[in-house]
Amino acid sequence: MRLYAVVAAGGFRRYATYRVATLAGVFTNTVFGFILAYTYIALWDERPHLGGYDMSQALTYVWLGQALLMTCAMMGGGFEDELMERIRTGDIAVDLYRPADLQLWWLAGDLGRAAFHLLGRGIVPMVLGALAFDLALPGSPWTWLAFLVSVALGVVVSFGVRFLVALSAFWLMDGAGAMQIAWLAGLFFSGMLLPLPLFPGVLGDVARALPWSSLLQVPADVFLGRYAGWDLLRAYAFQAGWAVALLLAGRMLQSVATRRVVVQGG
């Protein structure tokens, strides 16, 4: 485990070196946060308590989305491009023969990336949003801790989806199309555009049951205190269930890909 802790720390330091990109990202998240916030204000003025959120909760949801956009890589921006390039060039063969698990290696690095983005690109927009608007911030430290646990589970779910999509490059001539589809699904079904309770009928039920809801909708509802007691445990179980299912699916696909590389190498 020490190896993967070092890899996670390296992932944090790697993204910490891009200071200008981080500042640009903070600026972009803040600008889009204000645009979405005023859009939500207009919408909630017409429909108060839409989706069960009051105005303050809706605005808090907006800024949580900006804080978690890169943390949970809802639109990509993690390891997947590098992994797909290594598959395309054949360098992945070296990775598969290393005395380290391929999936755990990339997961550790992605956790380091997520930790940096939460601190580097998440805190400042959230603080600016709190200064400009009346946000529904938790008063209990336990709610903050519960939120961080939910975010961590969301990051693992996000990794599981992106790892599967990246491994598709073993069988596709170009995995970019699959990755773009995953990004669009993540943007829509995570609740980034609108909270999922606003989705009507069957669409809303399906959206809340998909793994992408673990990236924003579930952590945001934990932050807003909509889950407590057994409901909070059920929310964690939902996220953890998807995390385990996706990691197991990724491990199976990795095993198949490894056999393919071995056969071709032999």
PDB file of C-alpha atoms in Angstrom, residues 64-247:
ATOM      1  CA  LEU A  64     -20.887  22.652  -5.124  1.00  0.00           C
ATOM      2  CA  GLY A  65     -21.087  21.734  -8.782  1.00  0.00           C
ATOM      3  CA  GLN A  66     -18.272  24.120  -9.616  1.00  0.00           C
ATOM      4  CA  ALA A  67     -16.203  22.803  -6.712  1.00  0.00           C
ATOM      5  CA  LEU A  68     -16.657  19.164  -7.771  1.00  0.00           C
ATOM      6  CA  LEU A  69     -16.543  19.571 -11.555  1.00  0.00           C
ATOM      7  CA  MET A  70     -12.832  18.765 -11.806  1.00  0.00           C
ATOM      8  CA  THR A  71     -12.620  16.893  -8.505  1.00  0.00           C
ATOM      9  CA  CYS A  72     -14.921  14.180  -9.830  1.00  0.00           C
ATOM     10  CA  ALA A  73     -13.794  14.744 -13.444  1.00  0.00           C
ATOM     11  CA  MET A  74     -17.365  15.029 -14.743  1.00  0.00           C
ATOM     12  CA  MET A  75     -16.004  16.221 -18.087  1.00  0.00           C
ATOM     13  CA  GLY A  76     -12.806  14.183 -18.032  1.00  0.00           C
ATOM     14  CA  GLY A  77      -9.431  15.744 -17.450  1.00  0.00           C
ATOM     15  CA  GLY A  78      -7.869  12.886 -15.522  1.00  0.00           C
ATOM     16  CA  PHE A  79      -5.686   9.923 -16.392  1.00  0.00           C
ATOM     17  CA  GLU A  80      -7.780   8.552 -19.239  1.00  0.00           C
ATOM     18  CA  ASP A  81      -6.102  10.348 -22.137  1.00  0.00           C
ATOM     19  CA  GLU A  82      -2.659   9.205 -21.013  1.00  0.00           C
ATOM     20  CA  LEU A  83      -3.801   5.613 -20.503  1.00  0.00           C
ATOM     21  CA  MET A  84      -5.472   5.486 -23.911  1.00  0.00           C
ATOM     22  CA  GLU A  85      -2.323   6.854 -25.533  1.00  0.00           C
ATOM     23  CA  ARG A  86      -0.218   4.170 -23.841  1.00  0.00           C
ATOM     24  CA  ILE A  87      -2.621   1.532 -25.158  1.00  0.00           C
ATOM     25  CA  ARG A  88      -2.483   2.986 -28.660  1.00  0.00           C
ATOM     26  CA  THR A  89       1.329   3.086 -28.754  1.00  0.00           C
ATOM     27  CA  GLY A  90       1.787  -0.318 -27.118  1.00  0.00           C
ATOM     28  CA  ASP A  91       3.557   1.105 -24.039  1.00  0.00           C
ATOM     29  CA  ILE A  92       0.820  -0.482 -21.953  1.00  0.00           C
ATOM     30  CA  ALA A  93       2.655  -3.814 -22.315  1.00  0.00           C
ATOM     31  CA  VAL A  94       5.395  -2.451 -20.059  1.00  0.00           C
ATOM     32  CA  ASP A  95       2.799  -1.377 -17.478  1.00  0.00           C
ATOM     33  CA  LEU A  96       1.166  -4.804 -17.436  1.00  0.00           C
ATOM     34  CA  TYR A  97       4.490  -6.545 -16.724  1.00  0.00           C
ATOM     35  CA  ARG A  98       5.366  -4.238 -13.828  1.00  0.00           C
ATOM     36  CA  PRO A  99       5.112  -5.614 -10.258  1.00  0.00           C
ATOM     37  CA  ALA A 100       2.238  -3.239  -9.544  1.00  0.00           C
ATOM     38  CA  ASP A 101      -1.456  -3.580 -10.233  1.00  0.00           C
ATOM     39  CA  LEU A 102      -2.464  -1.487 -13.270  1.00  0.00           C
ATOM     40  CA  GLN A 103      -5.866  -0.493 -11.907  1.00  0.00           C
ATOM     41  CA  LEU A 104      -4.638   0.397  -8.420  1.00  0.00           C
ATOM     42  CA  TRP A 105      -1.742   2.389  -9.894  1.00  0.00           C
ATOM     43  CA  TRP A 106      -4.031   4.613 -11.944  1.00  0.00           C
ATOM     44  CA  LEU A 107      -6.609   4.815  -9.131  1.00  0.00           C
ATOM     45  CA  ALA A 108      -3.972   6.048  -6.689  1.00  0.00           C
ATOM     46  CA  GLY A 109      -2.800   8.707  -9.126  1.00  0.00           C
ATOM     47  CA  ASP A 110      -6.378   9.801  -9.769  1.00  0.00           C
ATOM     48  CA  LEU A 111      -7.093  10.136  -6.057  1.00  0.00           C
ATOM     49  CA  GLY A 112      -4.099  12.458  -5.786  1.00  0.00           C
ATOM     50  CA  ARG A 113      -5.408  14.475  -8.736  1.00  0.00           C
ATOM     51  CA  ALA A 114      -8.868  14.705  -7.173  1.00  0.00           C
ATOM     52  CA  ALA A 115      -7.464  15.840  -3.814  1.00  0.00           C
ATOM     53  CA  PHE A 116      -5.560  18.645  -5.503  1.00  0.00           C
ATOM     54  CA  HIS A 117      -8.542  19.838  -7.526  1.00  0.00           C
ATOM     55  CA  LEU A 118     -10.779  19.812  -4.448  1.00  0.00           C
ATOM     56  CA  LEU A 119      -8.315  22.068  -2.648  1.00  0.00           C
ATOM     57  CA  GLY A 120      -6.918  24.007  -5.610  1.00  0.00           C
ATOM     58  CA  ARG A 121     -10.051  24.568  -7.679  1.00  0.00           C
ATOM     59  CA  GLY A 122     -12.872  23.831  -5.268  1.00  0.00           C
ATOM     60  CA  ILE A 123     -12.381  25.990  -2.202  1.00  0.00           C
ATOM     61  CA  VAL A 124     -11.927  29.417  -3.820  1.00  0.00           C
ATOM     62  CA  PRO A 125     -15.081  29.354  -6.013  1.00  0.00           C
ATOM     63  CA  MET A 126     -17.066  28.050  -3.041  1.00  0.00           C
ATOM     64  CA  VAL A 127     -15.801  30.857  -0.808  1.00  0.00           C
ATOM     65  CA  LEU A 128     -16.530  33.487  -3.449  1.00  0.00           C
ATOM     66  CA  GLY A 129     -20.001  32.054  -3.931  1.00  0.00           C
ATOM     67  CA  ALA A 130     -20.608  32.186  -0.169  1.00  0.00           C
ATOM     68  CA  LEU A 131     -19.523  35.844  -0.101  1.00  0.00           C
ATOM     69  CA  ALA A 132     -21.806  36.805  -2.985  1.00  0.00           C
ATOM     70  CA  PHE A 133     -24.882  34.739  -2.141  1.00  0.00           C
ATOM     71  CA  ASP A 134     -26.717  33.368   0.871  1.00  0.00           C
ATOM     72  CA  LEU A 135     -25.607  29.731   0.765  1.00  0.00           C
ATOM     73  CA  ALA A 136     -26.929  26.926   2.955  1.00  0.00           C
ATOM     74  CA  LEU A 137     -23.658  25.931   4.597  1.00  0.00           C
ATOM     75  CA  PRO A 138     -23.701  23.112   7.172  1.00  0.00           C
ATOM     76  CA  GLY A 139     -23.266  24.125  10.782  1.00  0.00           C
ATOM     77  CA  SER A 140     -22.138  20.710  11.981  1.00  0.00           C
ATOM     78  CA  PRO A 141     -18.597  19.424  11.346  1.00  0.00           C
ATOM     79  CA  TRP A 142     -20.079  15.934  10.995  1.00  0.00           C
ATOM     80  CA  THR A 143     -22.002  17.057   7.931  1.00  0.00           C
ATOM     81  CA  TRP A 144     -18.775  18.341   6.390  1.00  0.00           C
ATOM     82  CA  LEU A 145     -17.092  15.011   7.157  1.00  0.00           C
ATOM     83  CA  ALA A 146     -20.031  13.069   5.710  1.00  0.00           C
ATOM     84  CA  PHE A 147     -19.782  15.232   2.593  1.00  0.00           C
ATOM     85  CA  LEU A 148     -16.058  14.499   2.172  1.00  0.00           C
ATOM     86  CA  VAL A 149     -16.713  10.759   2.485  1.00  0.00           C
ATOM     87  CA  SER A 150     -19.376  11.013  -0.202  1.00  0.00           C
ATOM     88  CA  VAL A 151     -17.023  13.003  -2.449  1.00  0.00           C
ATOM     89  CA  ALA A 152     -14.320  10.336  -2.037  1.00  0.00           C
ATOM     90  CA  LEU A 153     -16.792   7.627  -3.047  1.00  0.00           C
ATOM     91  CA  GLY A 154     -17.863   9.764  -6.008  1.00  0.00           C
ATOM     92  CA  VAL A 155     -14.248  10.083  -7.156  1.00  0.00           C
ATOM     93  CA  VAL A 156     -13.852   6.292  -7.091  1.00  0.00           C
ATOM     94  CA  VAL A 157     -17.070   5.859  -9.089  1.00  0.00           C
ATOM     95  CA  SER A 158     -15.819   8.422 -11.602  1.00  0.00           C
ATOM     96  CA  PHE A 159     -12.518   6.571 -11.877  1.00  0.00           C
ATOM     97  CA  GLY A 160     -14.332   3.279 -12.445  1.00  0.00           C
ATOM     98  CA  VAL A 161     -16.291   4.712 -15.376  1.00  0.00           C
ATOM     99  CA  ARG A 162     -13.251   6.382 -16.956  1.00  0.00           C
ATOM    100  CA  PHE A 163     -11.033   3.318 -16.475  1.00  0.00           C
ATOM    101  CA  LEU A 164     -13.542   1.147 -18.333  1.00  0.00           C
ATOM    102  CA  VAL A 165     -13.825   3.665 -21.149  1.00  0.00           C
ATOM    103  CA  ALA A 166     -10.043   4.018 -21.399  1.00  0.00           C
ATOM    104  CA  LEU A 167      -9.596   0.229 -21.628  1.00  0.00           C
ATOM    105  CA  SER A 168     -11.998   0.188 -24.574  1.00  0.00           C
ATOM    106  CA  ALA A 169      -9.023   1.491 -26.600  1.00  0.00           C
ATOM    107  CA  PHE A 170      -7.754  -2.120 -26.658  1.00  0.00           C
ATOM    108  CA  TRP A 171     -10.592  -2.944 -29.062  1.00  0.00           C
ATOM    109  CA  LEU A 172     -11.414   0.394 -30.692  1.00  0.00           C
ATOM    110  CA  MET A 173      -9.305   2.116 -33.316  1.00  0.00           C
ATOM    111  CA  ASP A 174      -9.839   5.376 -31.433  1.00  0.00           C
ATOM    112  CA  GLY A 175     -11.387   5.544 -27.978  1.00  0.00           C
ATOM    113  CA  ALA A 176     -11.967   9.298 -28.159  1.00  0.00           C
ATOM    114  CA  GLY A 177     -15.583   8.827 -29.253  1.00  0.00           C
ATOM    115  CA  ALA A 178     -16.386   6.569 -26.309  1.00  0.00           C
ATOM    116  CA  MET A 179     -14.707   9.031 -23.975  1.00  0.00           C
ATOM    117  CA  GLN A 180     -16.751  11.968 -25.307  1.00  0.00           C
ATOM    118  CA  ILE A 181     -19.964  10.003 -24.837  1.00  0.00           C
ATOM    119  CA  ALA A 182     -18.933   9.274 -21.236  1.00  0.00           C
ATOM    120  CA  TRP A 183     -18.184  12.974 -20.659  1.00  0.00           C
ATOM    121  CA  LEU A 184     -21.590  14.019 -21.990  1.00  0.00           C
ATOM    122  CA  ALA A 185     -23.309  11.400 -19.851  1.00  0.00           C
ATOM    123  CA  GLY A 186     -21.336  12.574 -16.828  1.00  0.00           C
ATOM    124  CA  LEU A 187     -22.273  16.196 -17.432  1.00  0.00           C
ATOM    125  CA  PHE A 188     -25.978  15.424 -17.857  1.00  0.00           C
ATOM    126  CA  PHE A 189     -26.636  12.549 -15.444  1.00  0.00           C
ATOM    127  CA  SER A 190     -24.445  13.827 -12.604  1.00  0.00           C
ATOM    128  CA  GLY A 191     -26.847  16.729 -12.127  1.00  0.00           C
ATOM    129  CA  MET A 192     -24.316  19.316 -13.245  1.00  0.00           C
ATOM    130  CA  LEU A 193     -26.791  21.113 -15.490  1.00  0.00           C
ATOM    131  CA  LEU A 194     -29.853  20.706 -13.265  1.00  0.00           C
ATOM    132  CA  PRO A 195     -30.466  18.766 -10.048  1.00  0.00           C
ATOM    133  CA  LEU A 196     -31.733  15.290 -10.886  1.00  0.00           C
ATOM    134  CA  PRO A 197     -34.965  15.665  -8.823  1.00  0.00           C
ATOM    135  CA  LEU A 198     -36.043  18.147 -11.510  1.00  0.00           C
ATOM    136  CA  PHE A 199     -35.938  15.435 -14.176  1.00  0.00           C
ATOM    137  CA  PRO A 200     -39.483  14.220 -14.909  1.00  0.00           C
ATOM    138  CA  GLY A 201     -40.898  10.719 -14.468  1.00  0.00           C
ATOM    139  CA  VAL A 202     -38.937   7.709 -15.642  1.00  0.00           C
ATOM    140  CA  LEU A 203     -36.040   9.868 -16.838  1.00  0.00           C
ATOM    141  CA  GLY A 204     -35.530  11.139 -13.302  1.00  0.00           C
ATOM    142  CA  ASP A 205     -35.719   7.632 -11.818  1.00  0.00           C
ATOM    143  CA  VAL A 206     -33.184   6.302 -14.321  1.00  0.00           C
ATOM    144  CA  ALA A 207     -30.868   9.300 -13.887  1.00  0.00           C
ATOM    145  CA  ARG A 208     -30.784   8.895 -10.112  1.00  0.00           C
ATOM    146  CA  ALA A 209     -30.041   5.167 -10.461  1.00  0.00           C
ATOM    147  CA  LEU A 210     -27.060   5.623 -12.809  1.00  0.00           C
ATOM    148  CA  PRO A 211     -23.497   5.818 -11.448  1.00  0.00           C
ATOM    149  CA  TRP A 212     -23.006   9.439 -12.523  1.00  0.00           C
ATOM    150  CA  SER A 213     -25.416  10.645  -9.833  1.00  0.00           C
ATOM    151  CA  SER A 214     -22.693   9.669  -7.332  1.00  0.00           C
ATOM    152  CA  LEU A 215     -20.438  12.407  -8.708  1.00  0.00           C
ATOM    153  CA  LEU A 216     -22.500  15.463  -7.720  1.00  0.00           C
ATOM    154  CA  GLN A 217     -26.127  14.791  -6.854  1.00  0.00           C
ATOM    155  CA  VAL A 218     -25.468  12.483  -3.916  1.00  0.00           C
ATOM    156  CA  PRO A 219     -22.586  14.511  -2.381  1.00  0.00           C
ATOM    157  CA  ALA A 220     -24.582  17.733  -2.803  1.00  0.00           C
ATOM    158  CA  ASP A 221     -27.610  16.253  -1.041  1.00  0.00           C
ATOM    159  CA  VAL A 222     -25.352  15.023   1.766  1.00  0.00           C
ATOM    160  CA  PHE A 223     -23.923  18.546   2.080  1.00  0.00           C
ATOM    161  CA  LEU A 224     -27.427  20.042   2.161  1.00  0.00           C
ATOM    162  CA  GLY A 225     -28.523  17.672   4.915  1.00  0.00           C
ATOM    163  CA  ARG A 226     -31.057  15.811   2.811  1.00  0.00           C
ATOM    164  CA  TYR A 227     -29.582  12.509   3.983  1.00  0.00           C
ATOM    165  CA  ALA A 228     -29.327  11.611   7.649  1.00  0.00           C
ATOM    166  CA  GLY A 229     -29.189   8.414   9.679  1.00  0.00           C
ATOM    167  CA  TRP A 230     -30.128   5.363   7.649  1.00  0.00           C
ATOM    168  CA  ASP A 231     -30.739   7.486   4.562  1.00  0.00           C
ATOM    169  CA  LEU A 232     -27.100   8.587   4.689  1.00  0.00           C
ATOM    170  CA  LEU A 233     -25.951   4.984   4.984  1.00  0.00           C
ATOM    171  CA  ARG A 234     -28.136   4.048   2.019  1.00  0.00           C
ATOM    172  CA  ALA A 235     -26.599   6.898   0.014  1.00  0.00           C
ATOM    173  CA  TYR A 236     -23.125   5.623   0.876  1.00  0.00           C
ATOM    174  CA  ALA A 237     -24.192   2.067  -0.006  1.00  0.00           C
ATOM    175  CA  PHE A 238     -25.435   3.281  -3.387  1.00  0.00           C
ATOM    176  CA  GLN A 239     -22.111   4.970  -4.145  1.00  0.00           C
ATOM    177  CA  ALA A 240     -20.023   2.116  -2.767  1.00  0.00           C
ATOM    178  CA  GLY A 241     -22.070  -0.431  -4.714  1.00  0.00           C
ATOM    179  CA  TRP A 242     -21.407   1.340  -7.987  1.00  0.00           C
ATOM    180  CA  ALA A 243     -17.735   1.793  -7.065  1.00  0.00           C
ATOM    181  CA  VAL A 244     -17.284  -1.930  -6.404  1.00  0.00           C
ATOM    182  CA  ALA A 245     -19.238  -2.954  -9.511  1.00  0.00           C
ATOM    183  CA  LEU A 246     -17.252  -0.647 -11.784  1.00  0.00           C
ATOM    184  CA  LEU A 247     -13.887  -1.608 -10.278  1.00  0.00           C
TER     185      LEU A 247
END
